Short mmCIF file of C-alpha atoms and ligand atoms in Angstrom, two decimals:
data_model
loop_
_atom_site.label_atom_id
_atom_site.label_comp_id
_atom_site.label_asym_id
_atom_site.label_seq_id
_atom_site.Cartn_x
_atom_site.Cartn_y
_atom_site.Cartn_z
CA MET A 1 -15.34 1.56 40.48
CA THR A 2 -17.30 4.26 38.63
CA ASP A 3 -14.33 6.54 39.13
CA GLU A 4 -12.00 4.21 37.24
CA PRO A 5 -10.75 6.41 34.38
CA ILE A 6 -11.40 5.09 30.87
CA ILE A 7 -7.96 6.37 29.82
CA HIS A 8 -5.14 6.19 32.34
CA ILE A 9 -1.81 7.63 31.28
CA GLU A 10 1.00 7.41 33.79
CA ASN A 11 4.41 9.02 33.46
CA VAL A 12 4.77 8.30 29.73
CA HIS A 13 8.07 9.08 28.03
CA LYS A 14 8.70 8.97 24.30
CA TYR A 15 11.94 9.48 22.40
CA PHE A 16 12.43 9.95 18.66
CA GLY A 17 16.15 9.29 18.53
CA HIS A 18 17.53 12.17 20.55
CA VAL A 19 14.27 14.12 20.60
CA HIS A 20 12.52 13.71 23.95
CA ALA A 21 8.96 14.19 22.66
CA LEU A 22 7.05 13.24 25.81
CA LYS A 23 8.64 13.94 29.17
CA GLY A 24 6.60 12.08 31.74
CA VAL A 25 3.00 12.81 30.83
CA SER A 26 0.26 11.68 33.22
CA LEU A 27 -3.42 12.11 32.45
CA ASP A 28 -6.68 10.46 33.45
CA VAL A 29 -9.79 10.81 31.33
CA GLN A 30 -13.15 9.80 32.76
CA LYS A 31 -15.89 8.11 30.79
CA GLY A 32 -17.96 10.70 28.92
CA GLU A 33 -15.40 13.43 29.41
CA VAL A 34 -14.26 15.75 26.62
CA VAL A 35 -10.65 16.89 26.95
CA VAL A 36 -9.16 19.49 24.62
CA ILE A 37 -5.39 19.70 24.25
CA ILE A 38 -3.70 22.85 22.98
CA GLY A 39 -0.06 23.81 22.71
CA PRO A 40 2.63 25.05 20.35
CA SER A 41 3.86 23.06 17.36
CA GLY A 42 6.20 20.26 18.35
CA SER A 43 4.98 20.18 21.95
CA GLY A 44 4.00 16.50 21.67
CA LYS A 45 0.22 16.74 21.29
CA SER A 46 0.03 14.36 18.34
CA THR A 47 2.55 12.04 19.88
CA LEU A 48 0.49 11.75 23.07
CA LEU A 49 -2.69 11.06 21.11
CA ARG A 50 -0.93 8.47 18.96
CA CYS A 51 0.43 6.74 22.05
CA ILE A 52 -3.12 6.21 23.30
CA ASN A 53 -3.89 3.82 20.45
CA ARG A 54 -0.31 2.74 20.02
CA LEU A 55 0.28 4.16 16.56
CA GLU A 56 3.40 5.25 18.38
CA GLU A 57 5.25 3.08 20.86
CA PHE A 58 6.29 4.79 24.05
CA ASP A 59 9.54 4.11 25.88
CA LYS A 60 8.55 4.40 29.52
CA GLY A 61 5.38 4.59 31.57
CA LYS A 62 1.98 3.00 31.34
CA ILE A 63 -1.25 3.50 29.41
CA ILE A 64 -4.44 1.64 30.29
CA VAL A 65 -7.47 2.07 28.04
CA ASP A 66 -10.83 0.79 29.24
CA GLY A 67 -9.06 -1.55 31.63
CA ILE A 68 -6.77 -2.97 28.92
CA PRO A 69 -3.05 -2.25 29.30
CA LEU A 70 -1.26 -1.48 26.02
CA ASP A 71 1.31 -4.23 26.09
CA THR A 72 0.70 -7.32 23.95
CA ALA A 73 -0.18 -7.20 20.26
CA ALA A 74 -3.59 -8.73 21.01
CA ASN A 75 -4.30 -6.01 23.55
CA ILE A 76 -3.23 -3.30 21.16
CA ASN A 77 -5.67 -4.50 18.53
CA ALA A 78 -8.38 -4.82 21.18
CA VAL A 79 -7.78 -1.23 22.25
CA ARG A 80 -7.71 0.02 18.68
CA THR A 81 -11.18 -1.33 18.00
CA GLU A 82 -12.45 0.58 21.06
CA VAL A 83 -10.71 3.82 20.13
CA GLY A 84 -11.62 5.79 17.01
CA MET A 85 -9.14 8.23 15.55
CA VAL A 86 -9.65 11.19 13.25
CA PHE A 87 -6.64 12.72 11.52
CA GLN A 88 -5.79 16.18 10.27
CA GLN A 89 -5.41 14.84 6.71
CA PHE A 90 -8.61 12.74 6.88
CA ASN A 91 -6.77 9.66 5.54
CA LEU A 92 -9.80 8.28 3.78
CA PHE A 93 -9.10 5.33 1.48
CA PRO A 94 -9.16 6.98 -1.96
CA HIS A 95 -9.72 3.75 -3.91
CA LEU A 96 -12.97 3.00 -2.06
CA THR A 97 -16.32 4.79 -2.14
CA VAL A 98 -17.53 6.65 0.93
CA GLN A 99 -19.77 3.71 1.79
CA GLU A 100 -16.95 1.19 1.32
CA ASN A 101 -14.70 3.35 3.50
CA ILE A 102 -17.23 3.06 6.30
CA CYS A 103 -18.00 -0.62 5.76
CA LEU A 104 -14.52 -2.11 5.29
CA ALA A 105 -13.45 -2.40 8.92
CA GLN A 106 -16.97 -3.29 10.04
CA ARG A 107 -16.90 -6.26 7.69
CA ILE A 108 -13.42 -7.59 8.42
CA ILE A 109 -13.05 -6.67 12.10
CA ARG A 110 -16.60 -6.65 13.45
CA HIS A 111 -17.68 -9.41 11.02
CA ARG A 112 -20.94 -7.67 10.22
CA SER A 113 -23.00 -8.77 7.24
CA LYS A 114 -23.02 -6.61 4.13
CA GLU A 115 -26.54 -5.37 4.88
CA GLU A 116 -25.80 -4.68 8.51
CA ALA A 117 -22.67 -2.68 7.67
CA ALA A 118 -24.48 -0.76 4.93
CA LYS A 119 -27.25 0.12 7.36
CA VAL A 120 -24.71 1.46 9.86
CA ALA A 121 -23.04 3.48 7.10
CA LYS A 122 -26.35 4.93 5.97
CA ASP A 123 -27.34 5.98 9.50
CA LEU A 124 -23.93 7.51 10.20
CA LEU A 125 -23.83 9.44 6.94
CA ALA A 126 -27.21 10.89 7.83
CA LYS A 127 -25.90 11.74 11.26
CA VAL A 128 -22.87 13.64 9.89
CA GLY A 129 -25.12 15.41 7.39
CA ILE A 130 -24.08 13.90 4.03
CA PRO A 131 -26.62 11.13 3.37
CA ASP A 132 -26.30 11.56 -0.42
CA LYS A 133 -22.56 10.95 -0.80
CA ALA A 134 -22.39 7.19 -0.17
CA LYS A 135 -21.45 6.26 -3.74
CA MET A 136 -18.84 8.96 -4.27
CA TYR A 137 -15.09 8.63 -3.98
CA PRO A 138 -13.24 10.71 -1.35
CA PRO A 139 -11.34 12.93 -3.83
CA GLN A 140 -14.71 14.06 -5.21
CA LEU A 141 -15.74 15.52 -1.83
CA SER A 142 -14.84 18.81 -0.18
CA GLY A 143 -12.45 18.73 2.76
CA GLY A 144 -15.24 19.26 5.26
CA GLN A 145 -17.23 16.40 3.76
CA GLN A 146 -14.19 14.13 3.76
CA GLN A 147 -13.54 14.82 7.41
CA ARG A 148 -17.15 14.04 8.26
CA VAL A 149 -16.84 10.75 6.39
CA ALA A 150 -13.70 10.05 8.41
CA ILE A 151 -15.64 10.64 11.62
CA ALA A 152 -18.43 8.35 10.41
CA ARG A 153 -15.87 5.68 9.49
CA ALA A 154 -14.44 5.77 13.01
CA LEU A 155 -17.89 5.78 14.63
CA ALA A 156 -18.95 2.72 12.63
CA MET A 157 -16.76 0.59 14.85
CA ASN A 158 -18.78 1.71 17.91
CA PRO A 159 -15.73 3.07 19.70
CA LYS A 160 -15.90 4.01 23.38
CA ILE A 161 -13.36 6.77 22.87
CA MET A 162 -12.70 9.16 19.99
CA LEU A 163 -9.36 10.83 19.41
CA PHE A 164 -9.18 13.90 17.15
CA ASP A 165 -5.82 15.27 15.97
CA GLU A 166 -6.38 18.79 14.66
CA PRO A 167 -9.46 17.69 12.73
CA THR A 168 -10.18 21.13 11.28
CA SER A 169 -6.75 22.61 10.65
CA ALA A 170 -6.49 21.32 7.07
CA LEU A 171 -9.90 22.78 6.21
CA ASP A 172 -10.93 25.98 4.49
CA PRO A 173 -12.46 28.36 7.07
CA GLU A 174 -16.01 27.99 5.76
CA MET A 175 -15.92 24.23 6.33
CA ILE A 176 -14.64 24.23 9.87
CA GLN A 177 -18.00 24.74 11.53
CA GLU A 178 -19.73 21.79 9.83
CA VAL A 179 -17.11 19.46 11.27
CA LEU A 180 -17.16 21.08 14.70
CA ASP A 181 -20.95 20.74 14.77
CA VAL A 182 -20.66 16.99 14.27
CA MET A 183 -18.11 16.85 17.09
CA LEU A 184 -20.30 18.96 19.36
CA ASN A 185 -23.20 16.59 18.86
CA LEU A 186 -20.97 13.66 19.62
CA ALA A 187 -19.85 15.31 22.85
CA LYS A 188 -23.48 15.95 23.82
CA GLU A 189 -24.28 12.28 23.31
CA GLY A 190 -21.71 11.48 25.96
CA MET A 191 -18.82 10.22 23.82
CA THR A 192 -15.45 10.26 25.56
CA MET A 193 -13.26 12.51 23.45
CA VAL A 194 -9.67 13.68 23.45
CA VAL A 195 -9.30 16.53 20.97
CA VAL A 196 -6.16 18.31 19.87
CA SER A 197 -7.49 21.57 18.50
CA HIS A 198 -7.03 25.29 18.72
CA GLU A 199 -10.72 25.99 18.15
CA ILE A 200 -11.30 27.82 21.41
CA GLY A 201 -15.02 28.20 20.71
CA PHE A 202 -15.40 24.45 20.44
CA ALA A 203 -13.36 23.89 23.57
CA LYS A 204 -15.49 26.28 25.58
CA ALA A 205 -18.72 24.79 24.27
CA ALA A 206 -17.88 21.12 24.51
CA ALA A 207 -14.92 20.44 26.76
CA ASN A 208 -14.93 19.52 30.42
CA ARG A 209 -11.24 20.14 30.63
CA ALA A 210 -8.58 21.95 28.64
CA ILE A 211 -4.90 21.13 28.74
CA LEU A 212 -1.88 23.11 27.61
CA MET A 213 1.11 21.09 26.52
CA ASP A 214 4.55 22.51 25.95
CA ASP A 215 7.88 20.84 25.38
CA GLY A 216 6.56 17.32 25.95
CA GLN A 217 4.85 18.14 29.22
CA ILE A 218 1.43 19.11 30.51
CA VAL A 219 1.88 22.68 31.67
CA GLU A 220 -1.59 23.45 32.91
CA GLU A 221 -4.97 21.77 33.01
CA ALA A 222 -8.24 23.37 34.05
CA ALA A 223 -11.85 23.90 33.05
CA PRO A 224 -11.87 25.64 29.65
CA GLU A 225 -13.29 28.94 30.94
CA ILE A 226 -10.45 29.10 33.45
CA LEU A 227 -7.66 27.97 31.15
CA PHE A 228 -8.64 30.32 28.33
CA ASN A 229 -9.70 33.34 30.38
CA ASN A 230 -7.71 33.11 33.57
CA PRO A 231 -4.68 30.88 33.16
CA LYS A 232 -2.28 30.59 36.06
CA GLN A 233 0.92 29.71 34.18
CA GLU A 234 2.93 32.32 32.31
CA ARG A 235 3.52 29.88 29.48
CA THR A 236 -0.22 29.44 29.00
CA LYS A 237 -0.77 33.18 28.93
CA LEU A 238 2.02 33.60 26.39
CA PHE A 239 0.67 30.85 24.16
CA LEU A 240 -2.91 32.10 24.32
CA SER A 241 -1.86 35.63 23.48
CA LYS A 242 -0.39 34.25 20.26
CA VAL A 243 -3.32 31.99 19.37
CA LEU A 244 -6.11 34.39 20.21
CA LYS A 245 -4.65 37.22 18.16
CA MET B 1 -1.86 14.66 -2.17
CA GLU B 2 -5.29 16.17 -1.94
CA THR B 3 -4.87 18.44 -4.94
CA SER B 4 -3.30 15.81 -7.15
CA ASP B 5 -6.23 13.52 -6.39
CA LYS B 6 -8.64 16.23 -7.43
CA ASN B 7 -6.79 16.59 -10.72
CA ALA B 8 -6.91 12.83 -11.27
CA GLY B 9 -10.69 12.99 -11.14
CA ALA B 10 -10.90 15.84 -13.63
CA VAL B 11 -11.35 15.23 -17.35
CA ASN B 12 -8.54 16.55 -19.47
CA PRO B 13 -9.56 16.42 -23.15
CA GLU B 14 -6.03 17.05 -24.41
CA LYS B 15 -4.72 14.14 -22.41
CA ILE B 16 -7.46 11.83 -23.69
CA LEU B 17 -6.63 12.76 -27.28
CA LYS B 18 -2.96 12.09 -26.64
CA GLU B 19 -3.79 8.72 -25.07
CA ALA B 20 -6.01 7.80 -27.99
CA HIS B 21 -3.23 8.72 -30.37
CA LYS B 22 -0.75 6.59 -28.44
CA VAL B 23 -3.13 3.62 -28.56
CA GLU B 24 -3.56 3.90 -32.29
CA SER B 25 0.11 4.26 -33.14
CA GLY B 26 0.79 1.20 -30.97
CA TRP B 27 -1.61 -0.92 -32.99
CA ILE B 28 -0.28 0.45 -36.28
CA LEU B 29 3.17 -0.82 -35.34
CA VAL B 30 1.81 -4.27 -34.42
CA GLY B 31 -0.14 -4.37 -37.69
CA THR B 32 2.91 -3.38 -39.73
CA VAL B 33 5.10 -6.10 -38.25
CA VAL B 34 2.41 -8.76 -38.64
CA ALA B 35 1.84 -7.66 -42.25
CA LEU B 36 5.56 -7.87 -42.92
CA ILE B 37 5.69 -11.43 -41.59
CA LEU B 38 2.65 -12.44 -43.66
CA ILE B 39 4.11 -10.95 -46.82
CA MET B 40 7.37 -12.84 -46.24
CA VAL B 41 5.52 -16.10 -45.64
CA PHE B 42 3.30 -15.79 -48.72
CA THR B 43 5.87 -14.45 -51.16
CA LYS B 44 8.65 -16.83 -50.13
CA PRO B 45 7.11 -19.94 -48.51
CA ASP B 46 10.54 -21.51 -48.79
CA PRO B 47 12.12 -20.83 -46.31
CA TYR B 48 9.72 -18.61 -44.36
CA GLN B 49 6.66 -20.86 -44.20
CA ASN B 50 8.74 -23.94 -43.43
CA MET B 51 10.58 -22.01 -40.78
CA ILE B 52 7.39 -20.88 -39.07
CA VAL B 53 5.99 -24.38 -39.05
CA PHE B 54 9.25 -25.67 -37.61
CA MET B 55 9.44 -22.95 -34.93
CA ALA B 56 5.75 -22.98 -33.90
CA ASP B 57 6.24 -25.31 -30.93
CA GLY B 58 9.14 -23.12 -29.77
CA LEU B 59 6.90 -20.07 -29.91
CA TRP B 60 4.46 -21.86 -27.65
CA VAL B 61 7.26 -22.86 -25.23
CA THR B 62 8.43 -19.24 -25.06
CA ILE B 63 4.91 -18.04 -24.31
CA TYR B 64 4.14 -20.47 -21.53
CA THR B 65 7.60 -20.32 -19.98
CA THR B 66 7.12 -16.57 -19.76
CA LEU B 67 3.58 -16.76 -18.40
CA ILE B 68 4.28 -19.44 -15.79
CA SER B 69 7.42 -17.67 -14.60
CA PHE B 70 5.65 -14.33 -14.51
CA SER B 71 2.76 -15.64 -12.40
CA LEU B 72 5.28 -17.03 -9.90
CA VAL B 73 7.28 -13.78 -10.07
CA LEU B 74 4.21 -11.79 -9.01
CA VAL B 75 3.99 -13.90 -5.83
CA VAL B 76 7.73 -14.10 -5.08
CA GLY B 77 8.07 -10.37 -5.71
CA LEU B 78 5.25 -9.58 -3.29
CA ILE B 79 6.83 -11.69 -0.56
CA GLY B 80 10.25 -10.16 -1.30
CA GLY B 81 8.84 -6.63 -1.35
CA LEU B 82 7.04 -7.10 1.97
CA GLY B 83 10.26 -8.57 3.38
CA ARG B 84 12.25 -5.55 2.26
CA ILE B 85 10.02 -3.19 4.27
CA SER B 86 9.54 -5.53 7.25
CA LYS B 87 10.23 -4.10 10.69
CA ASN B 88 11.82 -7.42 11.65
CA PRO B 89 15.56 -7.03 10.93
CA ILE B 90 16.07 -10.75 10.22
CA ILE B 91 13.31 -10.90 7.60
CA ARG B 92 14.46 -7.61 6.13
CA GLY B 93 18.05 -8.86 6.08
CA ILE B 94 17.15 -12.06 4.25
CA ALA B 95 15.08 -10.15 1.68
CA THR B 96 17.83 -7.59 1.14
CA VAL B 97 20.52 -10.24 0.66
CA TYR B 98 18.27 -12.09 -1.80
CA VAL B 99 17.66 -8.97 -3.87
CA GLU B 100 21.26 -7.76 -3.82
CA VAL B 101 22.83 -11.14 -4.58
CA ILE B 102 20.48 -11.91 -7.46
CA ARG B 103 20.84 -8.46 -8.97
CA GLY B 104 24.61 -8.81 -8.86
CA ILE B 105 24.78 -12.00 -10.94
CA PRO B 106 24.11 -12.08 -14.71
CA LEU B 107 20.87 -13.84 -15.57
CA LEU B 108 22.63 -16.19 -18.00
CA VAL B 109 25.02 -17.29 -15.27
CA GLN B 110 22.09 -17.93 -12.94
CA LEU B 111 20.29 -20.04 -15.52
CA ILE B 112 23.43 -22.04 -16.20
CA PHE B 113 23.84 -22.56 -12.46
CA TRP B 114 20.29 -23.90 -12.05
CA TYR B 115 20.61 -26.24 -15.01
CA PHE B 116 24.15 -27.59 -14.59
CA ALA B 117 25.16 -27.03 -10.97
CA MET B 118 21.93 -27.43 -9.01
CA PRO B 119 21.12 -31.00 -10.15
CA ALA B 120 24.69 -32.02 -9.37
CA ILE B 121 24.37 -30.50 -5.92
CA LEU B 122 21.11 -32.36 -5.34
CA ARG B 123 22.66 -35.66 -6.47
CA ASP B 124 25.68 -35.16 -4.21
CA LEU B 125 23.36 -34.37 -1.34
CA GLY B 126 21.29 -37.48 -2.10
CA THR B 127 24.42 -39.64 -2.09
CA THR B 128 25.68 -38.24 1.18
CA LEU B 129 22.32 -38.48 2.91
CA ASN B 130 21.56 -41.84 1.29
CA ILE B 131 18.32 -40.69 -0.29
CA GLU B 132 18.07 -42.77 -3.44
CA SER B 133 15.51 -40.71 -5.34
CA LEU B 134 17.63 -37.60 -4.85
CA ALA B 135 20.88 -39.37 -5.75
CA ASN B 136 19.39 -40.36 -9.12
CA TYR B 137 17.85 -36.94 -9.69
CA LYS B 138 17.23 -36.24 -13.38
CA THR B 139 17.01 -32.65 -14.51
CA ASN B 140 13.97 -31.26 -16.20
CA PRO B 141 15.35 -28.32 -18.21
CA LEU B 142 12.05 -26.49 -18.34
CA VAL B 143 11.50 -26.71 -14.58
CA MET B 144 15.03 -25.49 -13.89
CA ALA B 145 14.62 -22.64 -16.39
CA ILE B 146 11.36 -21.53 -14.79
CA ILE B 147 12.93 -21.67 -11.33
CA GLY B 148 15.86 -19.62 -12.56
CA LEU B 149 13.71 -16.97 -14.24
CA THR B 150 11.35 -16.80 -11.26
CA ILE B 151 14.08 -16.33 -8.70
CA ALA B 152 15.86 -13.69 -10.77
CA TYR B 153 12.78 -11.71 -11.74
CA GLY B 154 11.29 -12.19 -8.26
CA ALA B 155 14.20 -10.11 -6.97
CA TYR B 156 13.65 -7.35 -9.53
CA MET B 157 9.93 -7.43 -8.83
CA SER B 158 10.52 -7.14 -5.07
CA GLU B 159 11.94 -3.71 -5.70
CA VAL B 160 8.96 -2.75 -7.84
CA TYR B 161 6.54 -3.80 -5.10
CA ARG B 162 8.61 -2.09 -2.41
CA ALA B 163 8.65 1.21 -4.28
CA GLY B 164 4.91 0.96 -4.93
CA ILE B 165 4.03 0.24 -1.32
CA GLN B 166 6.29 3.03 -0.08
CA SER B 167 4.65 5.49 -2.46
CA ILE B 168 1.36 5.21 -0.55
CA PRO B 169 1.13 7.92 2.14
CA LYS B 170 1.84 6.69 5.68
CA GLY B 171 -1.52 7.99 6.84
CA GLN B 172 -3.26 5.20 4.94
CA MET B 173 -1.63 2.48 7.02
CA GLU B 174 -2.22 4.48 10.20
CA ALA B 175 -5.90 4.99 9.44
CA ALA B 176 -6.32 1.28 8.72
CA ARG B 177 -4.45 0.25 11.87
CA SER B 178 -6.41 2.74 14.00
CA LEU B 179 -9.60 1.02 12.81
CA GLY B 180 -8.25 -2.18 14.32
CA MET B 181 -6.93 -3.89 11.18
CA THR B 182 -3.84 -6.03 11.47
CA TYR B 183 -0.78 -5.20 9.37
CA PHE B 184 -1.71 -7.80 6.78
CA GLN B 185 -5.37 -6.78 6.62
CA ALA B 186 -4.27 -3.18 6.08
CA MET B 187 -1.87 -4.32 3.36
CA ARG B 188 -4.45 -6.44 1.62
CA TYR B 189 -7.44 -4.11 1.70
CA VAL B 190 -5.92 -0.64 1.81
CA ILE B 191 -2.27 -0.43 0.74
CA LEU B 192 -1.85 -3.05 -2.01
CA PRO B 193 -4.93 -2.09 -4.03
CA GLN B 194 -3.59 1.47 -4.20
CA ALA B 195 0.02 0.41 -4.73
CA PHE B 196 -1.02 -1.91 -7.53
CA ARG B 197 -2.29 0.98 -9.62
CA VAL B 198 1.00 2.78 -9.14
CA ILE B 199 3.15 -0.20 -10.12
CA LEU B 200 1.14 -1.47 -13.05
CA PRO B 201 3.38 0.25 -15.63
CA PRO B 202 6.66 -1.07 -14.14
CA ILE B 203 5.08 -4.51 -13.73
CA GLY B 204 4.24 -4.41 -17.44
CA ASN B 205 7.83 -3.51 -18.22
CA GLU B 206 9.06 -6.45 -16.17
CA LEU B 207 6.76 -8.76 -18.15
CA ILE B 208 8.14 -7.49 -21.46
CA THR B 209 11.74 -7.78 -20.29
CA LEU B 210 11.06 -11.27 -18.94
CA LEU B 211 9.62 -12.26 -22.30
CA LYS B 212 12.79 -11.11 -24.04
CA ASP B 213 15.14 -12.59 -21.44
CA SER B 214 13.34 -15.92 -21.72
CA SER B 215 15.38 -16.39 -24.93
CA LEU B 216 18.34 -17.15 -22.64
CA VAL B 217 16.74 -20.47 -21.67
CA SER B 218 17.70 -21.70 -25.15
CA VAL B 219 21.20 -22.11 -23.73
CA VAL B 220 20.01 -24.52 -21.03
CA ALA B 221 18.30 -27.10 -23.24
CA VAL B 222 14.82 -25.61 -23.39
CA ALA B 223 13.40 -25.81 -26.91
CA ASP B 224 12.06 -22.28 -26.97
CA LEU B 225 11.64 -19.99 -29.96
CA THR B 226 15.29 -19.00 -30.06
CA ARG B 227 16.57 -22.55 -29.79
CA ARG B 228 14.21 -23.75 -32.53
CA GLY B 229 15.46 -20.93 -34.73
CA ARG B 230 19.05 -22.01 -34.19
CA GLU B 231 18.11 -25.62 -34.93
CA PHE B 232 16.44 -24.53 -38.15
CA THR B 233 19.51 -22.69 -39.47
CA ALA B 234 21.72 -25.54 -38.40
CA THR B 235 20.09 -27.73 -41.06
CA ASN B 236 19.06 -25.12 -43.62
CA PHE B 237 22.08 -22.78 -43.53
CA ASN B 238 20.11 -19.56 -43.88
CA PRO B 239 20.99 -17.42 -40.84
CA ILE B 240 19.93 -14.13 -42.44
CA GLU B 241 16.35 -15.25 -43.15
CA THR B 242 15.91 -17.28 -39.94
CA TYR B 243 17.23 -14.72 -37.51
CA SER B 244 15.34 -11.89 -39.21
CA MET B 245 12.14 -13.87 -38.78
CA LEU B 246 13.10 -14.74 -35.20
CA ALA B 247 13.56 -11.05 -34.42
CA LEU B 248 10.22 -10.17 -36.00
CA LEU B 249 8.40 -12.88 -34.03
CA TYR B 250 9.81 -11.57 -30.71
CA LEU B 251 8.88 -8.07 -31.80
CA VAL B 252 5.25 -9.10 -32.37
CA LEU B 253 5.15 -10.74 -28.94
CA THR B 254 6.59 -7.74 -27.09
CA LEU B 255 4.47 -5.22 -28.99
CA LEU B 256 1.33 -7.22 -28.26
CA THR B 257 2.28 -7.45 -24.57
CA ALA B 258 2.81 -3.70 -24.49
CA ARG B 259 -0.70 -3.22 -25.92
CA LEU B 260 -2.13 -5.56 -23.29
CA VAL B 261 -0.32 -3.70 -20.50
CA SER B 262 -1.50 -0.26 -21.61
CA TYR B 263 -5.04 -1.64 -21.97
CA THR B 264 -5.07 -2.91 -18.36
CA GLU B 265 -3.65 0.40 -17.23
CA ARG B 266 -6.49 2.28 -18.85
CA ILE B 267 -9.09 -0.01 -17.30
CA THR B 268 -7.79 0.51 -13.76
CA LYS B 269 -7.53 4.26 -14.36
CA THR B 270 -11.14 4.70 -15.48
CA GLU B 271 -12.44 2.29 -12.85
CA ARG B 272 -13.00 4.95 -10.22
N1 ATP C 1 8.10 10.25 13.42
C1 ATP C 1 8.90 11.14 14.05
N2 ATP C 1 10.23 11.05 13.94
C2 ATP C 1 11.04 11.93 14.56
N3 ATP C 1 10.61 12.92 15.32
C3 ATP C 1 9.30 13.07 15.49
C4 ATP C 1 8.36 12.19 14.86
N4 ATP C 1 7.12 12.56 15.20
C5 ATP C 1 7.26 13.62 16.01
N5 ATP C 1 8.56 13.94 16.19
C6 ATP C 1 9.08 15.02 17.05
O1 ATP C 1 8.47 14.92 18.30
C7 ATP C 1 8.12 16.19 18.79
C8 ATP C 1 6.64 16.25 19.08
O2 ATP C 1 5.93 16.15 17.85
P1 ATP C 1 4.35 16.16 17.75
O3 ATP C 1 4.01 15.86 16.34
O4 ATP C 1 3.78 15.30 18.79
O5 ATP C 1 4.01 17.68 18.06
P2 ATP C 1 2.62 18.43 17.97
O6 ATP C 1 2.41 19.07 19.28
O7 ATP C 1 1.57 17.51 17.47
O8 ATP C 1 2.94 19.54 16.89
P3 ATP C 1 2.01 20.13 15.71
O9 ATP C 1 1.14 21.19 16.35
O10 ATP C 1 3.02 20.74 14.76
O11 ATP C 1 1.25 19.02 15.13
C9 ATP C 1 8.58 17.19 17.74
O12 ATP C 1 9.83 17.69 18.13
C10 ATP C 1 8.69 16.38 16.49
O13 ATP C 1 9.69 16.91 15.66
MG1 MG C 2 0.41 17.39 15.68
#
């Protein structure tokens, strides 16, 4: 029973019209595991991540998250409250303050009181290192700060799983580390994480497993040291030679 | 999106000056027209003062017909706009047909239909179905006029709402949904508050156009400003004076509405 994966993906196919974006992807993620996904543009990394919380519908196959199959609308909403997602473009709500961004879903989904939600927001902002920004609006923050707010907003729902889709690739270089540090801490605390990112340093430091996707398929999966230093597949070697340069 | 947001937060002194200038010139125009009306009334009480006294109730009818219709239009337009972007093809189909049909028929023809044809249809229906109250249905011109204006402008407003909602980046809905919100919660708390700021100017335009188009209800037995003006000339035989005053009164109403709209716009802009 302890070996029951928290995310079970089985032979998932996804089409966008004629584009076959996922070609039979299977993946199990254990509780507390950190999985990093790399791969060339258009290989289906985002699509796979978005299928896990059903922002994208898939056409064939099966995904079970924390024992809940993604089929009925009620199940999809149940899964979404257990799965936090962080986007490349942050997607903070620009008309709300940082604090309101973090409190909104707590209030209407978790039905927490105003004080309770505010307390959670305060603690999380301290945790991501920006305790003094609660009253500001997202456009007034730097990219790195916005992304940390986005992480706090997702964490406020007490998710069991966090999905990150290239969380640092829209950031200026000097802001990347502050976001990665927050993610590293989260990994240390035992959060289950699936991260699409080409930050090899982060993958080596935090990940239990690294996966290379290409052309809608998982090409290779291994421990990060092995995948990045000693890959078996030619395609992995080719891709890494481009990324590491 | 990110950079434009940053600019929105910045203070641009030139822009503020320009805005201030626009505000002032708007009020100057209102003041000029009001002054003109007052001068006419005081220098020539006959016919201008008599005319204003006679038309006052019509002015009131025009104002509340417009306001009631507009409040309903805001709701109908929202429902229509959500229908237009619905994933459900049946709902989307109904909304699209509604918008296209209404936009293809002149407003005057629609108002005539509601006033003359609809009651007849209801009475026929009542007779066939043997429902006595329906068979003896008596028209209330004002109710029919408000229904007509609401349905017509609801269709125009649907398109305004649709454009506004679609102008909000897709990531906003995705972020809201990924937090576990339902479609309607995401709409209510995340999308619509942002869309509303975008569509405030076109909504204001719709209000002004509705105010002007409300003069068409004079044709379907509503004693609005226009109809009262026509009644006044009919007994006093002074079309030049009456219709000049009528035009000036509408002008004051629309200019004042424009002021109100730009004022609300400025409030929502400085809110953040
Ligand atoms: N909404 C969509 N409509 C049509 N095609 C899409 C859509 N989203 C993704 N695709 C296609 O599906 C394929 C996989 O896209 P996906 O975004 O998952 O790739 P990715 O690995 O995340 O790439 P990137 O590194 O550029 O983000 C691509 O060919 C893409 O063009
Ligand atoms: Mg992607």
